Amino acid sequence: MDINLSVNIGKLKICNPIILASGTVGYGEEIAKFLELSKIGAIITKSISLKPRKGNPPQRIVETPSGMLNAIGLANVGLEEFITNKIPLLEKFNSTVICNIAASSIEEYVECTRTLNDFDIIKAFEINVSCPNVREGGLIFGNDLSAVGKITNQVRAATEKTIIIKLSPNNSQISEFAQVVKDEGGDAVSAINTLVGTAFDINTRKPIIKNITGGLSGPAIKPVALAKILEISRKINIPIIGLGGIMNWKDVIEFMIAGASAVQIGTVNFINPFAAYEMIEGIANYCISNSIKNISELTASYQL
Amino acid sequence: MSKIIIENSIVESNERINSNVYLLKVTSPEIASQIGVGQFCNIKVSDTDYPLLRRPLSICDVEDDKLFFLYQVVGVGTEILSRKMKGDRLNILGPLGNGFNIQDDFETAIIVAGGIGIAPFPFLIKKIMNKNIITYVGFKTKADIIDYGLKNCKYSTDDGSLDFKGTCVDLLKSEGKTLNSKCKIFACGPNSMLRNLKEFCSDKNITCEVSLESVMACGFGICQGCAVESKNDDNYKLVCKDGPVFNINEIKI
Ligand SMILES: Cc1cc2nc3c(=O)[nH]c(=O)nc-3n(C[C@H](O)[C@H](O)[C@H](O)COP(=O)(O)OP(=O)(O)OC[C@H]3O[C@@H](n4cnc5c(N)ncnc54)[C@H](O)[C@@H]3O)c2cc1C
Ligand SMILES: Cc1cc2nc3c(=O)[nH]c(=O)nc-3n(C[C@H](O)[C@H](O)[C@H](O)COP(=O)(O)O)c2cc1C
């Protein structure tokens, strides 16, 4: 049986629904030692900002039950260095590239998008309005409906390419944000970014993470991610890229059933850099055993 | 940099050396054929999501197709590791990081190690047998002392229960008047110890390489968790990828 694993997100067509999540594979260099990136649905770059950011002081991460907290602080090379040194590298890998952009003002989002729009290798933009680890930008936008609307609207004016807005789970009604994205011309949403969390050292009584709080990722957040995706899927007609705690192919199927058109994988890359391959194989086998011709049939196929 | 390998390795032995330090030997032919002095591996200690992340351990020694790790039980991951038995499988990622530079011109290697900081040195010593080697090792107390794979050791204990009372850096300082530019220091241990050593090295103008530790997730440069401040450009370096071995003047400790 011929299985079609390809999926569409807005104008973007990818060869399978497995996407490497922002901030968990840098700009592709290191993970390319394990994966042929052209065989993966897409790779999303580490968040790029207009100017380089050196990131937060250490300790930046700590393991927590079935998860980890991180406060990397959007450490990235900045727009200029990304263009001169990272884009040529990504071109060499022949991968589908989605560029993730973080900013501290609407103008900065627009400027980054406009500049990067000229590069053919970049097929879509993921706009990060939900990083919990930086003071300006990040969550301040992610929790503000009108700011998310304005950002979507202005970025839309700067590019014809697919726009994905990455939503925060750190609010009560994620579907309202998805609605705004749709109204303002966004093509898709990705859900979820990390959940705000913290951990203390009981001897020193200090937070373990220097930034005090960090973003929780990994299997610990999977049920939350699924519920948020289901909420959006039931209320709003917009493609969803699901993520949060996906560890294996069964999780991928579960996310698609809950409403995702494609998925992203993050933390699992740190533990098993071959995870993407294993998932592609696993979902293909699932389709064969269940006589599913097009993987996209699974999207939002929940029986409530 | 060499290729990074993921290998399902087989435990050969996992021997308790003192109250909470173990020597683990695994058969891991591919990694064993590639790994260099001062590099490390990232080890998955369970098949489940708990603990979730791999645990980094320095390469302690290599014999044919066997890797040796010397580790101290400090928490859940190392505790699970300590219960592994002959025949168990361990998923190991390596070799990782940049190791010690033993190509440059030195006649005497001064090894300075605090506690479990001795872990990377048996392999180093094996590779520089043609040099003079003096090892300064410090432990809290006599019962903690390990000399596995070391050579020409001078001991210090914090409580004075054996030999010199104080840290291994104090001991080095008390004996180090004769050090010269043909000496090179290799060090590993707690940051407080490395800070003292740094002062000493800049006073004496001696080259020193240190192996650093930091909490990390991936071990190969993608999570950016293991940042240390760089001395030169006010930026961060990554322990996993730029280190774990650094020139002591490269970084802020
Ligand atoms: C490059 C490198 C090489 C290392 N080599 C050795 C070695 O040869 N032998 C050895 O005994 N230990 C070594 N360590 C330290 C070892 O990785 C940690 O002790 C171990 O990960 C703790 O895991 P755990 O689950 O037992 O403890 P946890 O329950 O995770 O934590 C217990 C304590 O250990 C500290 N810790 C946790 N992870 C790390 C870490 N990655 N680095 C430093 N401290 C940590 C925590 O802050 C906490 O105080 C090395 C670390 C690095 C980064
Ligand atoms: C170390 C680390 C760094 C991250 N950096 C970014 C980032 O720069 N931009 C972003 O949009 N998301 C970032 N994320 C969030 C992930 O892309 C993802 O939303 C989150 O980790 C949940 O997925 P997971 O459980 O599969 O990891 C980061 C996550 C981790 C663990």
XYZ file of C-alpha atoms in Angstrom, chain A residues 18-292:
275
model
C 7.628 15.611 11.737
C 9.203 19.041 12.323
C 12.213 19.795 14.519
C 11.197 22.415 17.115
C 12.796 25.809 17.580
C 15.595 26.041 20.120
C 16.173 22.321 20.228
C 18.273 21.848 17.091
C 20.117 25.173 16.793
C 20.557 25.948 13.103
C 20.838 22.326 12.070
C 24.612 21.831 12.200
C 24.783 19.429 15.126
C 21.618 17.413 14.472
C 22.753 16.941 10.846
C 25.418 14.607 12.235
C 22.550 12.224 12.994
C 19.783 13.035 10.520
C 19.599 13.712 6.823
C 17.580 16.867 7.180
C 15.986 16.587 3.735
C 14.141 13.498 5.009
C 12.531 15.362 7.911
C 9.340 17.365 7.320
C 11.003 20.633 8.270
C 13.448 22.228 10.642
C 12.623 25.340 12.638
C 15.599 27.540 13.504
C 16.450 28.722 16.983
C 14.565 32.000 17.521
C 16.328 34.770 15.590
C 16.278 38.350 16.828
C 17.455 41.513 15.090
C 20.576 41.781 17.270
C 22.527 38.859 18.728
C 21.585 37.793 22.251
C 24.038 36.093 24.532
C 21.323 34.503 26.622
C 20.776 34.134 30.364
C 23.500 33.436 32.929
C 23.834 29.820 34.118
C 22.364 27.667 35.673
C 20.062 27.538 32.669
C 18.452 24.121 32.904
C 17.375 21.520 35.423
C 15.659 18.179 35.102
C 12.266 17.855 36.799
C 9.935 14.832 36.949
C 9.552 13.634 33.326
C 10.594 17.004 32.036
C 13.069 19.832 32.189
C 13.052 23.541 32.896
C 15.069 25.824 30.663
C 15.854 29.504 30.725
C 18.273 29.809 27.840
C 17.037 33.345 27.203
C 16.800 33.226 23.410
C 20.579 33.069 22.979
C 21.068 33.482 19.221
C 23.505 34.813 16.656
C 21.289 37.659 15.451
C 19.898 38.413 12.008
C 23.138 39.420 10.269
C 25.211 36.435 11.345
C 22.264 34.147 10.614
C 22.188 35.412 7.032
C 25.941 35.259 6.427
C 26.785 32.004 8.138
C 23.737 29.908 8.959
C 21.581 30.239 5.837
C 24.342 28.894 3.516
C 24.680 25.917 5.826
C 20.947 25.228 5.805
C 20.993 25.463 2.005
C 23.634 22.743 1.940
C 21.389 20.414 3.973
C 18.628 20.762 1.428
C 16.028 20.928 4.185
C 12.699 22.683 4.419
C 13.444 25.610 6.699
C 10.977 27.481 8.866
C 12.519 30.542 10.431
C 11.480 31.307 14.005
C 11.548 34.986 14.943
C 11.569 36.532 18.410
C 11.453 40.248 19.029
C 10.854 42.889 21.651
C 8.742 45.161 19.471
C 6.297 44.804 16.590
C 8.703 46.746 14.360
C 11.455 44.230 15.112
C 9.230 41.284 14.109
C 8.409 43.066 10.878
C 11.998 44.027 10.078
C 13.277 40.481 10.610
C 10.495 38.986 8.514
C 10.925 41.470 5.690
C 14.687 40.939 5.514
C 14.451 37.158 5.623
C 11.577 37.023 3.159
C 14.077 37.386 0.291
C 15.709 34.046 1.002
C 14.193 31.210 -1.005
C 15.377 28.572 1.441
C 13.042 29.972 4.085
C 9.640 28.536 3.314
C 7.683 29.806 6.301
C 7.954 31.930 9.425
C 7.137 30.880 12.945
C 6.553 33.908 15.118
C 7.502 33.321 18.743
C 5.167 35.398 20.903
C 5.466 33.034 23.811
C 8.994 32.711 25.185
C 8.692 32.718 28.975
C 12.372 33.478 29.604
C 12.970 37.026 28.470
C 11.631 40.201 30.018
C 10.701 42.216 26.968
C 8.773 40.616 24.153
C 8.067 36.966 24.702
C 5.186 36.311 27.016
C 4.214 39.952 27.371
C 2.975 39.700 23.784
C 1.837 36.111 24.118
C -0.654 36.986 26.834
C -2.062 40.018 25.084
C -4.753 39.347 22.487
C -4.485 42.686 20.750
C -0.660 42.496 20.579
C -0.837 39.033 18.998
C -3.386 40.404 16.534
C -1.203 43.384 15.616
C 1.920 41.268 15.218
C 0.100 38.803 12.969
C -1.383 41.596 10.898
C 1.910 43.444 10.387
C 3.985 40.341 9.704
C 1.312 39.304 7.197
C 1.900 42.554 5.349
C 5.625 41.800 5.200
C 5.482 38.357 3.625
C 3.457 36.137 1.328
C 5.004 33.039 2.839
C 3.260 30.847 5.378
C 2.986 32.449 8.815
C 2.705 30.300 11.910
C 2.145 31.960 15.270
C 3.585 29.997 18.191
C 1.158 30.228 21.073
C 1.714 30.175 24.796
C -0.102 27.733 27.069
C 0.317 30.201 29.917
C -3.149 31.695 29.510
C -6.662 30.479 30.113
C -8.201 30.562 26.622
C -5.724 29.574 23.946
C -8.504 29.366 21.348
C -9.104 33.119 21.593
C -5.507 33.644 20.482
C -5.950 31.199 17.606
C -9.060 33.132 16.550
C -7.128 36.415 16.468
C -4.366 34.806 14.413
C -6.931 33.562 11.924
C -8.740 36.923 11.758
C -5.504 38.785 11.099
C -4.388 36.542 8.262
C -2.078 34.043 9.963
C -1.910 30.648 8.217
C -1.471 28.382 11.224
C -0.685 28.208 14.929
C 1.789 26.053 16.766
C 0.891 24.944 20.263
C 2.383 24.779 22.747
C 5.463 26.643 23.846
C 6.803 25.789 27.315
C 4.875 26.240 30.572
C 6.310 28.560 33.210
C 7.769 26.587 36.100
C 10.399 26.675 38.819
C 12.321 24.448 41.217
C 14.145 25.149 44.494
C 17.265 23.833 46.149
C 16.020 22.862 49.621
C 19.432 23.412 51.214
C 20.128 26.918 49.959
C 16.401 27.788 49.486
C 17.392 29.397 46.188
C 15.761 28.714 42.823
C 17.882 26.219 40.883
C 17.547 28.238 37.683
C 19.375 31.556 37.853
C 16.495 33.246 35.989
C 14.237 32.028 38.875
C 11.636 30.581 36.497
C 12.067 28.573 33.328
C 10.003 26.900 30.641
C 8.846 23.346 31.301
C 9.110 20.912 28.403
C 9.145 17.162 27.865
C 6.604 14.385 28.575
C 5.418 16.185 31.718
C 3.553 18.743 29.557
C 2.043 16.343 27.019
C -1.484 16.183 28.512
C -1.614 19.977 28.726
C -0.511 20.302 25.095
C -3.148 17.813 23.948
C -5.917 19.645 25.798
C -4.874 22.999 24.321
C -4.773 21.551 20.806
C -8.177 19.963 21.258
C -9.581 23.280 22.504
C -8.337 25.113 19.398
C -9.390 22.306 17.090
C -12.972 22.249 18.390
C -13.458 25.998 18.208
C -11.361 27.442 15.396
C -10.809 26.341 11.829
C -7.056 26.878 11.500
C -4.213 24.402 10.910
C -2.473 23.456 14.159
C 1.097 22.258 14.530
C 1.112 20.332 17.791
C 3.997 20.016 20.205
C 4.846 19.491 23.828
C 6.337 16.295 25.217
C 6.261 14.147 22.100
C 8.678 11.254 22.673
C 7.713 8.578 20.106
C 5.505 7.791 17.106
C 2.491 6.929 19.252
C 2.562 10.440 20.666
C 2.639 11.817 17.108
C -0.509 9.876 16.219
C -2.194 11.025 19.438
C -1.424 14.690 18.683
C -2.808 14.352 15.168
C -5.989 12.725 16.443
C -6.367 15.644 18.900
C -6.294 18.121 16.011
C -2.719 18.612 14.825
C -1.918 18.714 11.083
C 1.762 18.228 11.847
C 3.899 18.027 14.976
C 7.157 19.396 16.309
C 9.619 17.555 18.474
C 11.916 19.333 20.924
C 13.296 17.892 24.134
C 13.407 14.345 22.737
C 16.183 15.442 20.328
C 18.458 15.981 23.338
C 18.032 12.394 24.458
C 17.614 10.557 21.179
C 18.843 12.520 18.171
C 17.477 9.777 15.894
C 13.935 10.244 17.261
C 12.649 11.938 14.092
C 13.598 8.923 11.954
C 11.993 6.495 14.383
C 8.778 8.524 14.363
C 8.557 8.701 10.567
C 8.932 4.949 10.376
C 6.473 4.368 13.230
C 3.680 6.506 11.795
C 4.095 4.936 8.360
C 3.679 1.483 9.883
C 0.632 2.658 11.841
C -0.940 3.890 8.613
C -0.318 0.539 6.937
C -1.818 -1.449 9.816
C -4.835 0.846 9.955
C -5.346 1.182 6.189
C -4.820 4.916 6.252
